[in-house]
PDB file of C-alpha atoms and ligand atoms in Angstrom:
ATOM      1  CA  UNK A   1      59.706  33.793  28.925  1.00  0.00           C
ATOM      2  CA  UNK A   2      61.816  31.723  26.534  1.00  0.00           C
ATOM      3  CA  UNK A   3      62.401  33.870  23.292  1.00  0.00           C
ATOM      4  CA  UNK A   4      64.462  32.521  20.197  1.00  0.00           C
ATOM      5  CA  UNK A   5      65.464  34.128  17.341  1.00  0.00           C
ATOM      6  CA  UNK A   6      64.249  33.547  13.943  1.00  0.00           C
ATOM      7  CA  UNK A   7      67.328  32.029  12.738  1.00  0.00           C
ATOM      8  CA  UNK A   8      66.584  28.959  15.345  1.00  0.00           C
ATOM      9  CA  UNK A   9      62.873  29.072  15.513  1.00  0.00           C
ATOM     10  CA  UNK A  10      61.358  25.362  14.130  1.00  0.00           C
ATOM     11  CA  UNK A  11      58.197  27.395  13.136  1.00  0.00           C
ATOM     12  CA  UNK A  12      60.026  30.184  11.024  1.00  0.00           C
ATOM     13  CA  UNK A  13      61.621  26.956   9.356  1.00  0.00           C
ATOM     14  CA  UNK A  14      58.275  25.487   8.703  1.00  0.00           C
ATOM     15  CA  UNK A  15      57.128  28.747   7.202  1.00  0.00           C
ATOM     16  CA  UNK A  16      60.249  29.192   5.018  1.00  0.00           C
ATOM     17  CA  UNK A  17      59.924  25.891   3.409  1.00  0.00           C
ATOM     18  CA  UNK A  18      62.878  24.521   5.072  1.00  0.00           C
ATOM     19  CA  UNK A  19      61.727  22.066   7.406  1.00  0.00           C
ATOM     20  CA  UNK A  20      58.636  19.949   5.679  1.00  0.00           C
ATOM     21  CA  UNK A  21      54.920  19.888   7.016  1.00  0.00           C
ATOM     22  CA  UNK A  22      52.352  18.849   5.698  1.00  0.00           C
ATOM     23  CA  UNK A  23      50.511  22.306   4.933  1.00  0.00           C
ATOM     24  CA  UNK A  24      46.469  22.430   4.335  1.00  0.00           C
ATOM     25  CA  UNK A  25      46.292  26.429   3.737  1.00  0.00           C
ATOM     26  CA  UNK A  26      47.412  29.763   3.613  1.00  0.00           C
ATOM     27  CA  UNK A  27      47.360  33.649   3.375  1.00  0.00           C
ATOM     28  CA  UNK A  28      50.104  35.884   2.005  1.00  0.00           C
ATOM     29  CA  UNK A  29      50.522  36.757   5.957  1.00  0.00           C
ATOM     30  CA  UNK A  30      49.935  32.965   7.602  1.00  0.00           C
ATOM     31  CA  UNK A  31      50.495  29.215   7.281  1.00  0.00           C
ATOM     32  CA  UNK A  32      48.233  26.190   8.433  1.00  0.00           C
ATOM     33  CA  UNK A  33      49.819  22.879   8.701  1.00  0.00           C
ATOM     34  CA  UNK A  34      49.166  19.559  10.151  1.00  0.00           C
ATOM     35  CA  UNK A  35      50.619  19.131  13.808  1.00  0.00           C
ATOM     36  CA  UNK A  36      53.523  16.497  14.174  1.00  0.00           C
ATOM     37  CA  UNK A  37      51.898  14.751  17.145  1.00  0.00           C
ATOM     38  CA  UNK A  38      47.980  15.359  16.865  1.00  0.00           C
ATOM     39  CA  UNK A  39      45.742  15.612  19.852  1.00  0.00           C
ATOM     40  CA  UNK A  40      42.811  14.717  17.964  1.00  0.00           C
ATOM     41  CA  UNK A  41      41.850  13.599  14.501  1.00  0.00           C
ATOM     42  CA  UNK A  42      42.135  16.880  13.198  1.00  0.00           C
ATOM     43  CA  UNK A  43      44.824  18.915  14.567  1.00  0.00           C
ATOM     44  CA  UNK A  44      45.705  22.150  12.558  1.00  0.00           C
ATOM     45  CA  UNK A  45      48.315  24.974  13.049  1.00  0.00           C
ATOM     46  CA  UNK A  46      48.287  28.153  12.338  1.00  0.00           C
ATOM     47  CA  UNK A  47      51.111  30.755  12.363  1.00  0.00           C
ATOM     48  CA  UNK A  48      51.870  34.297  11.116  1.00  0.00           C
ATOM     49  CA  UNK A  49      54.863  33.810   8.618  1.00  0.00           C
ATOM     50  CA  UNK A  50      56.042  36.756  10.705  1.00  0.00           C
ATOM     51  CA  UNK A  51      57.942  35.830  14.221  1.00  0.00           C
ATOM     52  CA  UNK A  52      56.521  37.399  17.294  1.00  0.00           C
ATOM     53  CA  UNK A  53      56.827  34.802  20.265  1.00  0.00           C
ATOM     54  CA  UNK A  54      53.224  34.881  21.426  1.00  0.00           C
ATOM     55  CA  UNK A  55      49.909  35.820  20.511  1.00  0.00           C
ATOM     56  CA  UNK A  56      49.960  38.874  22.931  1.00  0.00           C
ATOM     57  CA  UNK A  57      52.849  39.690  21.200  1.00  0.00           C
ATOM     58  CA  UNK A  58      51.517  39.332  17.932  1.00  0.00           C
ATOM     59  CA  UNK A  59      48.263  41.410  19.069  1.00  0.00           C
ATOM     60  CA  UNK A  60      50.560  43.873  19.885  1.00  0.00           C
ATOM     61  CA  UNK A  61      52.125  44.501  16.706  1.00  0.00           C
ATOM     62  CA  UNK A  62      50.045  43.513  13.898  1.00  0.00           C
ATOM     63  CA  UNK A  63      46.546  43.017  14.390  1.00  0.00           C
ATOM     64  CA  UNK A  64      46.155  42.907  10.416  1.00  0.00           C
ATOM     65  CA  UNK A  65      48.370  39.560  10.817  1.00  0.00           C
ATOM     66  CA  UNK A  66      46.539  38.176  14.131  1.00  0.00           C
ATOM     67  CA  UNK A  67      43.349  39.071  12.489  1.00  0.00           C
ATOM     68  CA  UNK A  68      44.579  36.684   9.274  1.00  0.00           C
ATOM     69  CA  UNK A  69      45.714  34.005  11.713  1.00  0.00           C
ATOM     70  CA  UNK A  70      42.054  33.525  13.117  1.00  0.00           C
ATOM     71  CA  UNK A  71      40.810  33.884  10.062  1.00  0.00           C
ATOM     72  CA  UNK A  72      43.138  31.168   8.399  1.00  0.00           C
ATOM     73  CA  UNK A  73      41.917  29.000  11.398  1.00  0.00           C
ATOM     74  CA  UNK A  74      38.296  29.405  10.637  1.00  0.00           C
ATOM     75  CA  UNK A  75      38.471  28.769   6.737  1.00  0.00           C
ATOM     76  CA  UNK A  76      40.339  25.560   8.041  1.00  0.00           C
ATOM     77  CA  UNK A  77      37.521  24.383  10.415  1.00  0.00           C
ATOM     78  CA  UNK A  78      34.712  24.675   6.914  1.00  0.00           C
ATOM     79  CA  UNK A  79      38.226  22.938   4.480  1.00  0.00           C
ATOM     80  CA  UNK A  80      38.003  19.670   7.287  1.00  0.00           C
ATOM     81  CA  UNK A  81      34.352  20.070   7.489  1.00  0.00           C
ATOM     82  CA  UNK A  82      34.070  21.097  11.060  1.00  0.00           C
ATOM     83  CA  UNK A  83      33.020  24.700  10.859  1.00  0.00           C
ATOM     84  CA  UNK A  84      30.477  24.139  13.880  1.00  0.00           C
ATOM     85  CA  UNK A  85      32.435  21.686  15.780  1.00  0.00           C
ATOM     86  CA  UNK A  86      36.354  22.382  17.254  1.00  0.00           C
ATOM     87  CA  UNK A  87      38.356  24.132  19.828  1.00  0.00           C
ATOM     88  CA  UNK A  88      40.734  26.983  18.833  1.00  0.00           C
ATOM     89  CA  UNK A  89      43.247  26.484  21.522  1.00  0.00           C
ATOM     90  CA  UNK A  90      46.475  29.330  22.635  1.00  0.00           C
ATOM     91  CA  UNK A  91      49.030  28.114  24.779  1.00  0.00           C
ATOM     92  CA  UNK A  92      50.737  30.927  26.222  1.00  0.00           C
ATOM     93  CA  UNK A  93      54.512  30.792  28.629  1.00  0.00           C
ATOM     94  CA  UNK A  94      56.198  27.768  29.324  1.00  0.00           C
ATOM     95  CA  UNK A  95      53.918  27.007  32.524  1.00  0.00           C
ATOM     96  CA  UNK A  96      50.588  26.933  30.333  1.00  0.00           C
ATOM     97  CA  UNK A  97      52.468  24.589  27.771  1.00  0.00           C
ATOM     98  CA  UNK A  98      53.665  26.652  25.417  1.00  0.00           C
ATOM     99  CA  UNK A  99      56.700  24.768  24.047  1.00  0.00           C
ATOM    100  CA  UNK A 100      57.319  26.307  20.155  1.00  0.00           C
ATOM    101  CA  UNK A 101      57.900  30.731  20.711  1.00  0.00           C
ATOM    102  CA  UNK A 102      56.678  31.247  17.599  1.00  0.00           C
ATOM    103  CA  UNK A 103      53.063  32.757  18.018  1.00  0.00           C
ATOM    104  CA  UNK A 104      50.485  29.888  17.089  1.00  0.00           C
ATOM    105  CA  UNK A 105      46.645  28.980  17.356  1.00  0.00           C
ATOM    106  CA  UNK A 106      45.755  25.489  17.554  1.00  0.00           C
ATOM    107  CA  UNK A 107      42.695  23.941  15.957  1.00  0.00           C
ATOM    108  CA  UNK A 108      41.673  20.501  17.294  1.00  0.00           C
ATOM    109  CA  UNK A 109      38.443  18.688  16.228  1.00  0.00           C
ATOM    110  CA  UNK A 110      37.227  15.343  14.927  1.00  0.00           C
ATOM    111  CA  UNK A 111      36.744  13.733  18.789  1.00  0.00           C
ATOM    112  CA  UNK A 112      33.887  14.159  21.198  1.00  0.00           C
ATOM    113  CA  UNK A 113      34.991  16.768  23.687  1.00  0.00           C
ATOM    114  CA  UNK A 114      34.221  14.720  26.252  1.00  0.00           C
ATOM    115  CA  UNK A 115      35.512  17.207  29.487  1.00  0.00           C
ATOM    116  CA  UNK A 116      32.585  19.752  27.721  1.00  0.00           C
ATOM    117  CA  UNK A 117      33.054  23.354  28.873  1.00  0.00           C
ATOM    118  CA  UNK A 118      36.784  23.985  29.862  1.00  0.00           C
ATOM    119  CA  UNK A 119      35.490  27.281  30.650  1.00  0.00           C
TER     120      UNK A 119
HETATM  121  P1  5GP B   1      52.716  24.459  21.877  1.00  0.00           P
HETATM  122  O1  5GP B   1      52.995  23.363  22.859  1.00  0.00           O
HETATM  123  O2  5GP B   1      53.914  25.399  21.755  1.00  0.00           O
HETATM  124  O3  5GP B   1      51.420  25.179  22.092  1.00  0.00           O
HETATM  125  O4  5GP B   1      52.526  23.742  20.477  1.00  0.00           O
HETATM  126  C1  5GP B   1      53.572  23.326  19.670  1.00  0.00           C
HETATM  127  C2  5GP B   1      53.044  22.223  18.786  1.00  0.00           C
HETATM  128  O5  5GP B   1      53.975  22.027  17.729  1.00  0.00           O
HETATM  129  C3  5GP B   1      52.897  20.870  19.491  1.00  0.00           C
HETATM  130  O6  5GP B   1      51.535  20.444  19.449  1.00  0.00           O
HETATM  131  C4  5GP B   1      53.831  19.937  18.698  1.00  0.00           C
HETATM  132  O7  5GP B   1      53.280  18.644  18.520  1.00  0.00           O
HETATM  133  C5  5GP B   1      53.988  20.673  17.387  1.00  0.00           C
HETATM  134  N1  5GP B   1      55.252  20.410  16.704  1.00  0.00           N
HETATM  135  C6  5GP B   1      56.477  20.344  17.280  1.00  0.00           C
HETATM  136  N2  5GP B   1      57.418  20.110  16.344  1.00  0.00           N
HETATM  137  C7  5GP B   1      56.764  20.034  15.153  1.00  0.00           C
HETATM  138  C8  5GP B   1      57.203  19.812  13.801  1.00  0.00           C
HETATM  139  O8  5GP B   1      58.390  19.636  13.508  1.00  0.00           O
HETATM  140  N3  5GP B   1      56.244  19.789  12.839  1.00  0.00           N
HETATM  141  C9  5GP B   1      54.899  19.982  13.127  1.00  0.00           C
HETATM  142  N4  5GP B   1      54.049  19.925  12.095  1.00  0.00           N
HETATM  143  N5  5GP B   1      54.461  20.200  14.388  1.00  0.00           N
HETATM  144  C10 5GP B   1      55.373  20.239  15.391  1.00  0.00           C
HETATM  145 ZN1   ZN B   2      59.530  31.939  14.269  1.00  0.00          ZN
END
């Protein structure tokens, strides 16, 4: 799996202040901001403002930060009004379309979800 260091990582960036986003929320441990190229009306994400690569990864070392990550991701949903309507979505390795190594939940409501279950 593709790995990058903080120093090049977009999302640590984000986090830092040094690239701009437009941010909705966060925790002393995470940061939700709007995604560049939504997938559906509302399209949140959520990182740790610590780097770990994945989720797994980030389950692996700090559940107190994966814990606020979900968490972040819920109070979202209830700020855009869609507590009981959206999709909390975890890409995972390259194959599965993982394409930013910085661990990351996204949130995507606002649009029928027309294909129903995935699952
Ligand atoms: P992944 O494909 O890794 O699960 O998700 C990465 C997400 O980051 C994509 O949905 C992509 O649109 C988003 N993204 C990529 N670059 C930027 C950026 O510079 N700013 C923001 N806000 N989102 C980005
Ligand atoms: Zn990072």
């Amino acid at each position: 799996m593709t790995s990058q260091t903080p120093s090049d990582c977009l999302f640590c960036k984000i986090v830092a202040g040094e690239i701009p986003s437009d941010r909705v929320a966060e925790t002393e441990r995470s940061v939700a901001f709007r995604d560049i190229s939504p997938a559906a009306p509302i399209h949140v994400l959520v990182v740790p403002r610590r780097h770990e690569s994945t989720v797994g990864a980030l389950a692996a070392s700090s559940g107190d930060d994966l814990t606020d990550v979900f968490r972040l991701a819920s109070q979202v949903a209830e700020q855009e009004g869609v507590a009981d309507a959206h999709r909390m979505i975890v890409n995972t390795g390259s194959k599965a379309g993982q394409t930013i190594f910085h661990a990351h939940v996204h949130l995507l409501a606002g649009a029928a979800f027309t294909e129903g279950r995935m699952v």
